[in-house]
Short mmCIF file of C-alpha atoms and ligand atoms in Angstrom, two decimals:
data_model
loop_
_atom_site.label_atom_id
_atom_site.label_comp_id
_atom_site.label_asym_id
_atom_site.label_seq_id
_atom_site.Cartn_x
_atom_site.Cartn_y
_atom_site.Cartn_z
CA UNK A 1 176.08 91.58 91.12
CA UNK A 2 175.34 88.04 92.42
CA UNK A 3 177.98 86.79 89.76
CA UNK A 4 178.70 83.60 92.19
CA UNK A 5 175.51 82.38 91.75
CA UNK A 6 175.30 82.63 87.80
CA UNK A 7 175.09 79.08 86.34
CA UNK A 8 177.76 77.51 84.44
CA UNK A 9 179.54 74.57 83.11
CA UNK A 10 180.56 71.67 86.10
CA UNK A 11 183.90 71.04 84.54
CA UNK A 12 186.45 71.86 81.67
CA UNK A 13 185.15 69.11 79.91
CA UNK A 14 181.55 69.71 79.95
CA UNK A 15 182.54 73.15 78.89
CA UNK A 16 184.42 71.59 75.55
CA UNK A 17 181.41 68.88 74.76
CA UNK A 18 178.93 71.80 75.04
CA UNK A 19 181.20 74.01 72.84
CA UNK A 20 181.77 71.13 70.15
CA UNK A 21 177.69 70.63 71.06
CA UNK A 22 177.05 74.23 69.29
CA UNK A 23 179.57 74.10 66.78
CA UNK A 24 178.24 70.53 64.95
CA UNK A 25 174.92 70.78 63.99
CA UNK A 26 173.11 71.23 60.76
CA UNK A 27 175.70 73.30 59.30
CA UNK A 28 178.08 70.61 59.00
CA UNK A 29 175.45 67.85 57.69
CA UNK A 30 173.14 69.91 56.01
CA UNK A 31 174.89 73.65 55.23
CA UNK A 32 178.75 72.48 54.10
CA UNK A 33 177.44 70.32 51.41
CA UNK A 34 174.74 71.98 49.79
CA UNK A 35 176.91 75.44 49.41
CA UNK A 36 180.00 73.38 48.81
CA UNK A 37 177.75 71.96 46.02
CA UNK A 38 176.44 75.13 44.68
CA UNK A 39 179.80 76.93 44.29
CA UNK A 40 181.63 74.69 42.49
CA UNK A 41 183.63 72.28 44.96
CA UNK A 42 186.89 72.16 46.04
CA UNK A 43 188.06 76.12 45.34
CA UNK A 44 185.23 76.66 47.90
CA UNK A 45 186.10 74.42 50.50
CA UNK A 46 190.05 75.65 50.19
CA UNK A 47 188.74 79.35 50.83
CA UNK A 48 186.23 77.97 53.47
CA UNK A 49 189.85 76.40 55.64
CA UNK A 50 191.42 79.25 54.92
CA UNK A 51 188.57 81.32 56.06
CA UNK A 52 188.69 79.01 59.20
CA UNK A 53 192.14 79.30 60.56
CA UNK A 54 193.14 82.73 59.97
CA UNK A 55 189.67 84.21 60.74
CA UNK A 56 187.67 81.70 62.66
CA UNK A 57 189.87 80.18 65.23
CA UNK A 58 191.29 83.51 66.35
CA UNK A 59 187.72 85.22 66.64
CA UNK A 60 186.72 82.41 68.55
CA UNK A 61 189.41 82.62 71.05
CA UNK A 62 188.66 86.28 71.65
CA UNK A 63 184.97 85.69 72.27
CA UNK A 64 185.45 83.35 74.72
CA UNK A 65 187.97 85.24 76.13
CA UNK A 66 185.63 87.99 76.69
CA UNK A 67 182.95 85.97 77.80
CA UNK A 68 184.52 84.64 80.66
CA UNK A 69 186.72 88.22 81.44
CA UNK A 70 183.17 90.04 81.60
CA UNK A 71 180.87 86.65 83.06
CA UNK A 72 177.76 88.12 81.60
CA UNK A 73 175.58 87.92 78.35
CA UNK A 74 176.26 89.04 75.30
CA UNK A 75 175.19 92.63 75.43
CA UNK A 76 176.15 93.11 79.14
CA UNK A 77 179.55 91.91 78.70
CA UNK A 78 180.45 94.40 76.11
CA UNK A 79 178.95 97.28 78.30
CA UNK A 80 181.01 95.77 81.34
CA UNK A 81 184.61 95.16 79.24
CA UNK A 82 184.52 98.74 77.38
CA UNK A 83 186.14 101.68 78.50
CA UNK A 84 183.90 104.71 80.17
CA UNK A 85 181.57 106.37 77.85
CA UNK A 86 182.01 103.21 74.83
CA UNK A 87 178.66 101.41 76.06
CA UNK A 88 177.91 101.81 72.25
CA UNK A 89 179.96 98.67 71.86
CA UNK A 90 176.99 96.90 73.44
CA UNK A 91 175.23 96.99 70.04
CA UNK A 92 177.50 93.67 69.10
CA UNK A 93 175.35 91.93 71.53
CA UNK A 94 172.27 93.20 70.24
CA UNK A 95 173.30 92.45 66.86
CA UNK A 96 173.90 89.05 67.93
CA UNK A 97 170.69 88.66 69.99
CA UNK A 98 169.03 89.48 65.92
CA UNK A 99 171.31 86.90 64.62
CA UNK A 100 170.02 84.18 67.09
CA UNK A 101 166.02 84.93 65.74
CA UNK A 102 167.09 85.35 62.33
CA UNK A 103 169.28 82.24 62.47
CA UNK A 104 166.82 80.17 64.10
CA UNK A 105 164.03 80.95 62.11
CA UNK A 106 165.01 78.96 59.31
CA UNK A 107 167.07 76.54 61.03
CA UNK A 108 164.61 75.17 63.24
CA UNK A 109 162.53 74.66 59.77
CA UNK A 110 165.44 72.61 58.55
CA UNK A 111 165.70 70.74 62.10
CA UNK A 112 162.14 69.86 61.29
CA UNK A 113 162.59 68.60 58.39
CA UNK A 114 165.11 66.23 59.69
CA UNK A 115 162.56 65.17 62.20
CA UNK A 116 159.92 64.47 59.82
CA UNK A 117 162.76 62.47 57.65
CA UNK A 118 163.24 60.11 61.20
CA UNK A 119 159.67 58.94 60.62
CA UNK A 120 159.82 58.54 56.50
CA UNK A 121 162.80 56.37 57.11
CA UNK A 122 160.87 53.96 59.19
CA UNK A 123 158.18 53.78 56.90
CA UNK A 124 160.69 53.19 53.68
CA UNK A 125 158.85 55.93 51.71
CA UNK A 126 162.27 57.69 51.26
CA UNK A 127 164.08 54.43 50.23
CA UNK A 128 165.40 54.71 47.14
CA UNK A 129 168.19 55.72 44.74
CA UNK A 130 166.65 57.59 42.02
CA UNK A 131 166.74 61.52 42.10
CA UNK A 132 163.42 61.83 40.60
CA UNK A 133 161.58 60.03 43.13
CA UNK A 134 163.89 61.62 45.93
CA UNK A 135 163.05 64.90 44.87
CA UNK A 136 159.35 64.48 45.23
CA UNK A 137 159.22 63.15 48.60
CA UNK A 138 161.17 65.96 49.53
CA UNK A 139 159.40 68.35 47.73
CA UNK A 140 156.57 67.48 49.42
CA UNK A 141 157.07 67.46 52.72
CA UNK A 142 158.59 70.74 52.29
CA UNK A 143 156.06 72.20 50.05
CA UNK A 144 153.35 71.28 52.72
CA UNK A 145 152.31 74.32 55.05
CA UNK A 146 151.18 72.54 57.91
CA UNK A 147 153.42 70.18 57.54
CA UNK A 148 156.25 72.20 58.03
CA UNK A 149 154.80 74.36 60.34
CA UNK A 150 154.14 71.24 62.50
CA UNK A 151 158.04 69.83 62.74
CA UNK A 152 159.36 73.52 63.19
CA UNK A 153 157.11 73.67 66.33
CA UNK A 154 158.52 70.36 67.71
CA UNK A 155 161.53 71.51 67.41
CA UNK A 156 160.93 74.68 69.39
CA UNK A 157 158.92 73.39 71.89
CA UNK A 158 161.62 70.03 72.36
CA UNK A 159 164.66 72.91 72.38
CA UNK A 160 162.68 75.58 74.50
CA UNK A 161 161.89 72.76 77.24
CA UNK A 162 165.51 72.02 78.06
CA UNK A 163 166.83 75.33 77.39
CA UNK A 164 164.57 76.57 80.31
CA UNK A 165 166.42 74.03 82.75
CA UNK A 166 169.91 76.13 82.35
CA UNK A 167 173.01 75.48 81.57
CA UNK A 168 174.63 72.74 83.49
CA UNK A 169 171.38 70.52 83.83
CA UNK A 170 169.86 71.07 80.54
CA UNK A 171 172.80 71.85 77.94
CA UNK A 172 175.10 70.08 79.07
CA UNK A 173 173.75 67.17 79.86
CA UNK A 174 172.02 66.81 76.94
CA UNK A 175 175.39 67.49 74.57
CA UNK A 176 177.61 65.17 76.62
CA UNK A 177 177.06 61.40 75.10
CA UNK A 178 176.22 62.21 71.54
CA UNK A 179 179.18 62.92 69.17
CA UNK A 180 181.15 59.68 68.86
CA UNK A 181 177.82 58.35 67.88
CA UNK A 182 177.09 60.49 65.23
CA UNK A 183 180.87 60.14 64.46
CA UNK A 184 180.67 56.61 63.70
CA UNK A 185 177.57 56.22 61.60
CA UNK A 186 179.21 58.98 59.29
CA UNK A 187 181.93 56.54 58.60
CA UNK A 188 179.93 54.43 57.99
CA UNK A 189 178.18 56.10 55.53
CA UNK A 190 181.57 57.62 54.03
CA UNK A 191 182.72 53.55 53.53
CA UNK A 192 179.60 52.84 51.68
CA UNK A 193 179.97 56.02 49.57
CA UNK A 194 183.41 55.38 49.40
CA UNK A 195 182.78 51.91 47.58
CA UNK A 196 180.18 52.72 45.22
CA UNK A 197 181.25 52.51 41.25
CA UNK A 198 181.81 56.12 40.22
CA UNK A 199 182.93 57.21 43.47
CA UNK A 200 185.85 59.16 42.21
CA UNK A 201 183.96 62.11 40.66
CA UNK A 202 182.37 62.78 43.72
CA UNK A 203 185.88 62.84 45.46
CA UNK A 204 187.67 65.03 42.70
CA UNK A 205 185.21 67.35 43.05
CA UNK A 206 185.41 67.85 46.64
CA UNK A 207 189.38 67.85 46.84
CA UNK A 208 190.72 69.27 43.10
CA UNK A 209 189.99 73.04 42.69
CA UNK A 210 189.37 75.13 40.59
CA UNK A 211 189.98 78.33 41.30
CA UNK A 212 188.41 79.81 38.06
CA UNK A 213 185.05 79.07 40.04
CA UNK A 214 185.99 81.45 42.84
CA UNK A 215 184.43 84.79 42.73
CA UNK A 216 184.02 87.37 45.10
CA UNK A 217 180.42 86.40 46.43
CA UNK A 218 181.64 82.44 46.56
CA UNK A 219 184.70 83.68 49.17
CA UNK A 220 181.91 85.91 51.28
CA UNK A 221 179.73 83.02 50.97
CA UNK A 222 182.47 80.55 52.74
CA UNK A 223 183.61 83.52 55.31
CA UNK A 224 179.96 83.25 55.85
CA UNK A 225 179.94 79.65 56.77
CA UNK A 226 183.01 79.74 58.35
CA UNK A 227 181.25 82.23 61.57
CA UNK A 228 178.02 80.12 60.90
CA UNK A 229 179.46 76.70 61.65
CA UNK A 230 181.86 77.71 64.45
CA UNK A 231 178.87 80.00 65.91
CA UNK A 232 181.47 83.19 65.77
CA UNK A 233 180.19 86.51 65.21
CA UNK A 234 177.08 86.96 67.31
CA UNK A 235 178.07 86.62 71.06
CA UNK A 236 177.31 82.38 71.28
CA UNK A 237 180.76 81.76 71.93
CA UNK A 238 181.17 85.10 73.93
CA UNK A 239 178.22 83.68 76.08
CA UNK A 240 179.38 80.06 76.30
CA UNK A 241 182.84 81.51 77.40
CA UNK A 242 181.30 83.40 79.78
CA UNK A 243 179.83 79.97 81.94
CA UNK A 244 184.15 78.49 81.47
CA UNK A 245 185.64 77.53 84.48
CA UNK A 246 188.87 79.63 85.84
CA UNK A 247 190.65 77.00 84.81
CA UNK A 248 189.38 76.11 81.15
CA UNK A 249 192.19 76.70 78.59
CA UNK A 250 190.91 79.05 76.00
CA UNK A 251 193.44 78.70 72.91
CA UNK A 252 193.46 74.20 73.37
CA UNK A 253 189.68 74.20 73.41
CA UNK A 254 188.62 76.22 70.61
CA UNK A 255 191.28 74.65 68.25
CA UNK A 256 189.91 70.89 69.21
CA UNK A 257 186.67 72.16 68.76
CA UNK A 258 187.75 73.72 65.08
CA UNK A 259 189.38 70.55 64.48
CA UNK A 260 186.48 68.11 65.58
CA UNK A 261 184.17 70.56 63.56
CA UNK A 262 185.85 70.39 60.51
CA UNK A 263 186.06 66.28 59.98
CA UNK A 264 182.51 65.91 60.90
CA UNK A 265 182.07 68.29 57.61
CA UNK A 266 184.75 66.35 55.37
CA UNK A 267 182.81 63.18 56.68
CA UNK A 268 179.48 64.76 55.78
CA UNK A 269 181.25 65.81 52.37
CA UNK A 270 182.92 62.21 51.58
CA UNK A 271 179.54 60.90 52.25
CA UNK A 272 177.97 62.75 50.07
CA UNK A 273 179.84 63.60 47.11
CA UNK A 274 180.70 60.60 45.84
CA UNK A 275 176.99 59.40 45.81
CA UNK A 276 175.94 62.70 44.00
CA UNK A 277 177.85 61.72 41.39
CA UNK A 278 177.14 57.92 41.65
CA UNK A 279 173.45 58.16 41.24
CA UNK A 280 173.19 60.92 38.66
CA UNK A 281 172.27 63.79 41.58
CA UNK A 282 172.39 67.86 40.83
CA UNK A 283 175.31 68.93 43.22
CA UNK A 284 173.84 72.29 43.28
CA UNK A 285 170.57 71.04 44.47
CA UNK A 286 170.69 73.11 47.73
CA UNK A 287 168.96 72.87 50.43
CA UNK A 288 167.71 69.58 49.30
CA UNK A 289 170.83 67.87 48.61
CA UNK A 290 171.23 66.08 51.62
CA UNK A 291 167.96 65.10 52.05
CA UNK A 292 168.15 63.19 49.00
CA UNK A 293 171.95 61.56 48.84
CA UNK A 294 171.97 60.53 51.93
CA UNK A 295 168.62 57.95 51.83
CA UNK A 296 170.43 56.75 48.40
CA UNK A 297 173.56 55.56 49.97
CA UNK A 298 171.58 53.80 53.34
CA UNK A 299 168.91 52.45 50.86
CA UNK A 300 172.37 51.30 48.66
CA UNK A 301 173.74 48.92 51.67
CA UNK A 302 172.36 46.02 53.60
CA UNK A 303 170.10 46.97 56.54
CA UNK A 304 169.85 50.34 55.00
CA UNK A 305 166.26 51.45 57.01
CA UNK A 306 168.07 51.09 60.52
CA UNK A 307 171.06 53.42 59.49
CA UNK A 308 168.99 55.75 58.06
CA UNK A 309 167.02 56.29 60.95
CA UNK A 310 169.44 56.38 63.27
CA UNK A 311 171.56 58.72 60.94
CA UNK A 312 168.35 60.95 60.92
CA UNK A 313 167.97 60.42 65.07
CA UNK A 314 171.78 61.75 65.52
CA UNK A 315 171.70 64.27 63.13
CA UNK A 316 168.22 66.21 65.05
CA UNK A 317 170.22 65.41 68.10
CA UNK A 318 173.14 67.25 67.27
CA UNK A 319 171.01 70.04 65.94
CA UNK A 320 169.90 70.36 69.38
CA UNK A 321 172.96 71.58 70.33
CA UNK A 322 174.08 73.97 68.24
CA UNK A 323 169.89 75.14 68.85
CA UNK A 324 170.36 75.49 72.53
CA UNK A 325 173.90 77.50 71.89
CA UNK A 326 171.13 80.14 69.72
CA UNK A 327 168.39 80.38 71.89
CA UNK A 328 171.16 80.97 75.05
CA UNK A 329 172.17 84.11 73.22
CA UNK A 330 168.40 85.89 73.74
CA UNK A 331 167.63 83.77 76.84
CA UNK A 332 170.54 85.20 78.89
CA UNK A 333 169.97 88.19 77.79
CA UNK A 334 166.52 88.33 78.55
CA UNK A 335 166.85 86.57 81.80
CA UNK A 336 170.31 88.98 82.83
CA UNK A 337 169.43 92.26 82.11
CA UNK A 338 165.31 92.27 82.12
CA UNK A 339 165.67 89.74 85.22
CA UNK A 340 163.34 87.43 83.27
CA UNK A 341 162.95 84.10 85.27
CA UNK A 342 164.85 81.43 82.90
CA UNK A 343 161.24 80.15 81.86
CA UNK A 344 159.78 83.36 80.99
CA UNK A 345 162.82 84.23 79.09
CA UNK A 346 162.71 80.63 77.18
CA UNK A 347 159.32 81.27 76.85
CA UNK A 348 159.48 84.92 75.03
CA UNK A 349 162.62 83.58 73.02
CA UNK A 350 160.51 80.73 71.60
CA UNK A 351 157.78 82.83 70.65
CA UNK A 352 159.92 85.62 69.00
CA UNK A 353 161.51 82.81 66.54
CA UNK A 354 157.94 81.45 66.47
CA UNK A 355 156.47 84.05 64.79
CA UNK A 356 159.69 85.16 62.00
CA UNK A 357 159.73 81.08 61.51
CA UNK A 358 156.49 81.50 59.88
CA UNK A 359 157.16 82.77 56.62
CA UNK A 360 160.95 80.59 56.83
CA UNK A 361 159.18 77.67 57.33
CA UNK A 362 156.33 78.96 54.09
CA UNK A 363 158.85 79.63 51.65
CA UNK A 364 159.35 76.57 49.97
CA UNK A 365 155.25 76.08 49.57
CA UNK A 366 152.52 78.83 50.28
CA UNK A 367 154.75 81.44 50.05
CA UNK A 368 157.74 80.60 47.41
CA UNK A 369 157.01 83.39 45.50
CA UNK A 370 157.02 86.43 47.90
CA UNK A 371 160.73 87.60 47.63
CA UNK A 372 162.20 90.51 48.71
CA UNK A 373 165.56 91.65 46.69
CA UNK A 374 164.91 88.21 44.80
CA UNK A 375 165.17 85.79 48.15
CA UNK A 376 162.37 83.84 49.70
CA UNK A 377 162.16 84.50 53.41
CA UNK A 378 164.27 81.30 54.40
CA UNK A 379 166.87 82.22 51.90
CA UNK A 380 166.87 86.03 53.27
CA UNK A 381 167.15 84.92 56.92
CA UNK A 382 170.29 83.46 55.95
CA UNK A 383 171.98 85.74 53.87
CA UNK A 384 171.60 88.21 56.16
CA UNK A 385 172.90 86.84 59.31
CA UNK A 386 175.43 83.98 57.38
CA UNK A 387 176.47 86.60 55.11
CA UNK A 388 176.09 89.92 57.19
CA UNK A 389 175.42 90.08 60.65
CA UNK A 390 177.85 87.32 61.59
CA UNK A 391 181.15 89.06 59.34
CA UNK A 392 179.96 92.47 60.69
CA UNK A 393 179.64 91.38 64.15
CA UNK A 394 182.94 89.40 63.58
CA UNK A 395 184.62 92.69 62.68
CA UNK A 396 183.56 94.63 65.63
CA UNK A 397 184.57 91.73 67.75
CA UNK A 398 187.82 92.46 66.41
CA UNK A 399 188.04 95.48 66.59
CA UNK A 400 186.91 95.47 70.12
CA UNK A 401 189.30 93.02 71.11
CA UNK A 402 192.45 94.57 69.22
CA UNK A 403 192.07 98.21 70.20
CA UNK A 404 189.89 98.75 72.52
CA UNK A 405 190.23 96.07 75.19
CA UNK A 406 193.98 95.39 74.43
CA UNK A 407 196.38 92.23 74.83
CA UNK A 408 196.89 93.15 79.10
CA UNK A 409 193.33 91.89 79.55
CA UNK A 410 193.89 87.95 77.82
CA UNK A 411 197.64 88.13 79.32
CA UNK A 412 196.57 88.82 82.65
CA UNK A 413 193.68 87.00 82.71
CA UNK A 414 195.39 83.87 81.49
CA UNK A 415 198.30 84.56 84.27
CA UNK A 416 196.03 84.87 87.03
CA UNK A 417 193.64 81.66 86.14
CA UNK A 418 197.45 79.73 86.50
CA UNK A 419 196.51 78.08 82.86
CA UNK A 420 200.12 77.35 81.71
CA UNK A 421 199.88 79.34 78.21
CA UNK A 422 201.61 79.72 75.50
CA UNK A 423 202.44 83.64 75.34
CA UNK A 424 203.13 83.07 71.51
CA UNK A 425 199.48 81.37 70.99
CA UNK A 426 198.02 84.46 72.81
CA UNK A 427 200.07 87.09 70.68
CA UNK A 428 199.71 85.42 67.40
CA UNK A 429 196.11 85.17 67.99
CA UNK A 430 196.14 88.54 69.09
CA UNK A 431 197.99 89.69 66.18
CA UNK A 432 195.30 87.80 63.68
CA UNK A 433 192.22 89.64 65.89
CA UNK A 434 194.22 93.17 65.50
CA UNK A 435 195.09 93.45 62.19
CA UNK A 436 194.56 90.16 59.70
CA UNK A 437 191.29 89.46 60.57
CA UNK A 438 189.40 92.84 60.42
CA UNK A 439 190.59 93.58 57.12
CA UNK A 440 190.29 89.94 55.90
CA UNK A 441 186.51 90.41 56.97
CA UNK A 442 185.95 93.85 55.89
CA UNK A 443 187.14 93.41 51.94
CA UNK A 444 185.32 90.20 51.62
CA UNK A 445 182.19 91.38 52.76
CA UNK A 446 182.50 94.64 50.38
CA UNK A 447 183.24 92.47 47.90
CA UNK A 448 181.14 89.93 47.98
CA UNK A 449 178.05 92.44 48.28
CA UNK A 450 179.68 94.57 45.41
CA UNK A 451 180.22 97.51 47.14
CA UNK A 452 183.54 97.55 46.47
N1 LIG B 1 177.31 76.08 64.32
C1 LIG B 1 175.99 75.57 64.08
C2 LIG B 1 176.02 74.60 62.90
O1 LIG B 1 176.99 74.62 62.15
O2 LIG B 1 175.06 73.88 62.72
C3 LIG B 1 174.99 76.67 63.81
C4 LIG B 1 175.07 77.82 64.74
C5 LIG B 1 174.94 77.63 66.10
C6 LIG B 1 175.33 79.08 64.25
C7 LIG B 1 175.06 78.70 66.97
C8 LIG B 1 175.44 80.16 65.08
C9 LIG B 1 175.30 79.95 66.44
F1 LIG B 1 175.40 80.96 67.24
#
């Protein structure tokens, strides 16, 4: 196994950028808000933090844990960690390698549509405070076939070209200077949002709960986005971990990451929210919330055109990120175990997402009204890997971890890397993957489907 000359991260740094690179994205911008609208607020987001630290940090310690214990892809690194005769645990990989298709079929449309948004922000035709008129140009950008089939293929083709240049060269270069950017224009837009009459309503929406709200499918819905927005569940962080450095410190990186993650959403949310509510928007809009609030605060301030843009420039830029984390799933799975070249792997990847991103990127026009179990294709594709794949691979993770692989592996992996480490952050986390987690996962997801 050449393993020394696998590609990887240059430096412990790089390695936490790219991380933070696949964890921000869409999700936070576009995802938090919309279902934080549509299920009622603040009970929501409690469950989502909840769903976070006692589920989400831990799993994503143990995937990147394995990753770099195994130095392989997704589905290869299960086969290499299990015990003789347990290569059946490889199907987490495979599950994950669906998960990446599935995941990017409808995200890339959504990607696209922030593209498209870059150029109607120049122009000025999405200027304006009044939902009405919002709605429209949304709706019909959206409801346009080729349209939409247009900015999803930029997207792919944009993503697939650097993907195919590898890890160090293409992601991480690419993810390194872009966050504090980002990071500032979103409090900018949070000051505005902040300021504008009626503000409160947005803001005790997003911070008073009300737990009467909560149902079962609103907690598997936030478990859901909890694995979707720290890309947990379907072997990105499991691959990612496997390109660390010896020396990268597992339990430190993942909790900055969590923590950077989770104020870019509250930013995205205290941007939002308080407009929603200033300018007479639906906060269960959906997919379309964002699209709409966020011209109406830029068009609300001075120089409004040039934030927008750039707001709409750093948000497709820090899609790209969390995009190249997905695509690396397939790719190095393609290019590991099939001994694809890198390009032919991109390549195939690209295509595969290519073709299921057709009827994602048609179900909001041509083909709204083919549904199967009452869900348009875009709304399907994320159900099932938001709301099932990702818990379900999340489980076996787990399970994996806790009893097959054991707490000797982590402890003497972390001795002999000479990371000082805190024994108690390994156990506790240990403790979480074992027992808490699992069965936190398993009775929200029979829950929330009604099985149980
Ligand atoms: N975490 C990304 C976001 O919140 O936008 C989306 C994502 C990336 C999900 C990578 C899953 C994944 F493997």
């Amino acid at each position: 196994m050449a393993q020394s000359n696998r590609d990887g991260f240059t430096s412990t740094f790089g390695a936490l950028v790219a991380t933070l690179g696949s964890a921000v994205g869409l999700g936070n911008i576009w995802k938090f808000p919309s279902l934080t609208g549509s299920n009622g607020g603040a009970g929501f987001l409690v469950v989502y933090l909840l769903a976070t630290l006692l589920v989400g940090l831990p799993v994503m310690i143990a995937e990147c844990m394995l990753g770099r214990s195994a130095r392989a892809d997704a589905v290869t690194s299960f086969e290499r960690l299990a015990p003789k005769g347990q290569g059946g645990w490889k199907v987490i990989g495979w599950m994950g390698f669906a998960a990446a298709l599935l995941i990017m079929a409808f995200y890339s449309e959504v990607a696209g549509w922030v593209y498209a948004y870059i150029f109607k922000a120049i122009s000025g035709s999405i200027a304006t405070t009044d939902p009405k008129v919002a709605g429209v140009a949304f709706g019909e950008l959206v409801s346009n076939p080729w349209a939409s089939l247009f900015w999803q293929w930029v997207v792919l083709g944009l993503t697939g070209f650097i993907i195919a240049f590898g890890v160090s060269k293409g992601i991480e270069a690419v993810t390194r200077r872009l966050m504090p950017v980002l990071f500032a224009l979103l409090i900018l837009l949070c000051i505005r949002s902040l300021t504008l009459s009626g503000a409160g309503q947005g803001l005790s929406f997003l911070f008073m709960p009300d737990f009467a709200k909560v149902t079962p499918a609103v907690i598997l819905t936030a478990l859901g986005l909890a694995f979707f927005k720290l890309s947990l569940g379907m072997g990105t962080m499991l691959t990612y971990g496997s390109y660390f450095r010896p020396e990268q410190n597992i339990p430190a990186t993942a909790a900055r990451v969590m923590l950077a993650d989770l104020s870019v959403s509250l930013l995205a949310g205290i941007a939002i929210f308080p407009a929603v509510f200033a300018f007479g928007f639906e906060p269960a809009a959906g997919p379309s919330l964002v699209f709409m609030t966020i011209p109406a605060v830029f068009t609300s301030m001075p120089g409004g055109v040039i934030f927008m843009t750039a707001f709409f420039v750093l948000t497709a830029i820090a899609s790209v990120g969390a995009i190249l984390s997905l695509l690396e799933v397939p790719v190095a799975v393609l290019s590991e175990r099939f001994h694809l070249p890198r390009k032919g792997a991109a390549i195939a990847t690209i295509g595969l997402i290519g073709l299921l991103g057709v009827p994602a990127a048609l179900s909001q026009g041509t083909m709204a009204e083919v549904k199967l179990f009452g869900l348009t294709a875009f709304d399907l594709f994320d159900f099932l890997s938001s709301n099932i794949l990702l818990p379900l691979g999340g489980i076996l993770i787990c399970l994996f971890v806790g009893w097959v692989y054991g707490l000797a592996g982590p402890e003497r992996q972390m001795a002999e890397t000479g990371t000082p480490m805190n024994r108690l952050t390994i156990r506790t986390a240990f403790f979480l993957v074992r027992y808490v987690a699992p069965l936190a996962i398993a009775v929200v997801l029979l829950n929330g489907l009604k099985l149980f």
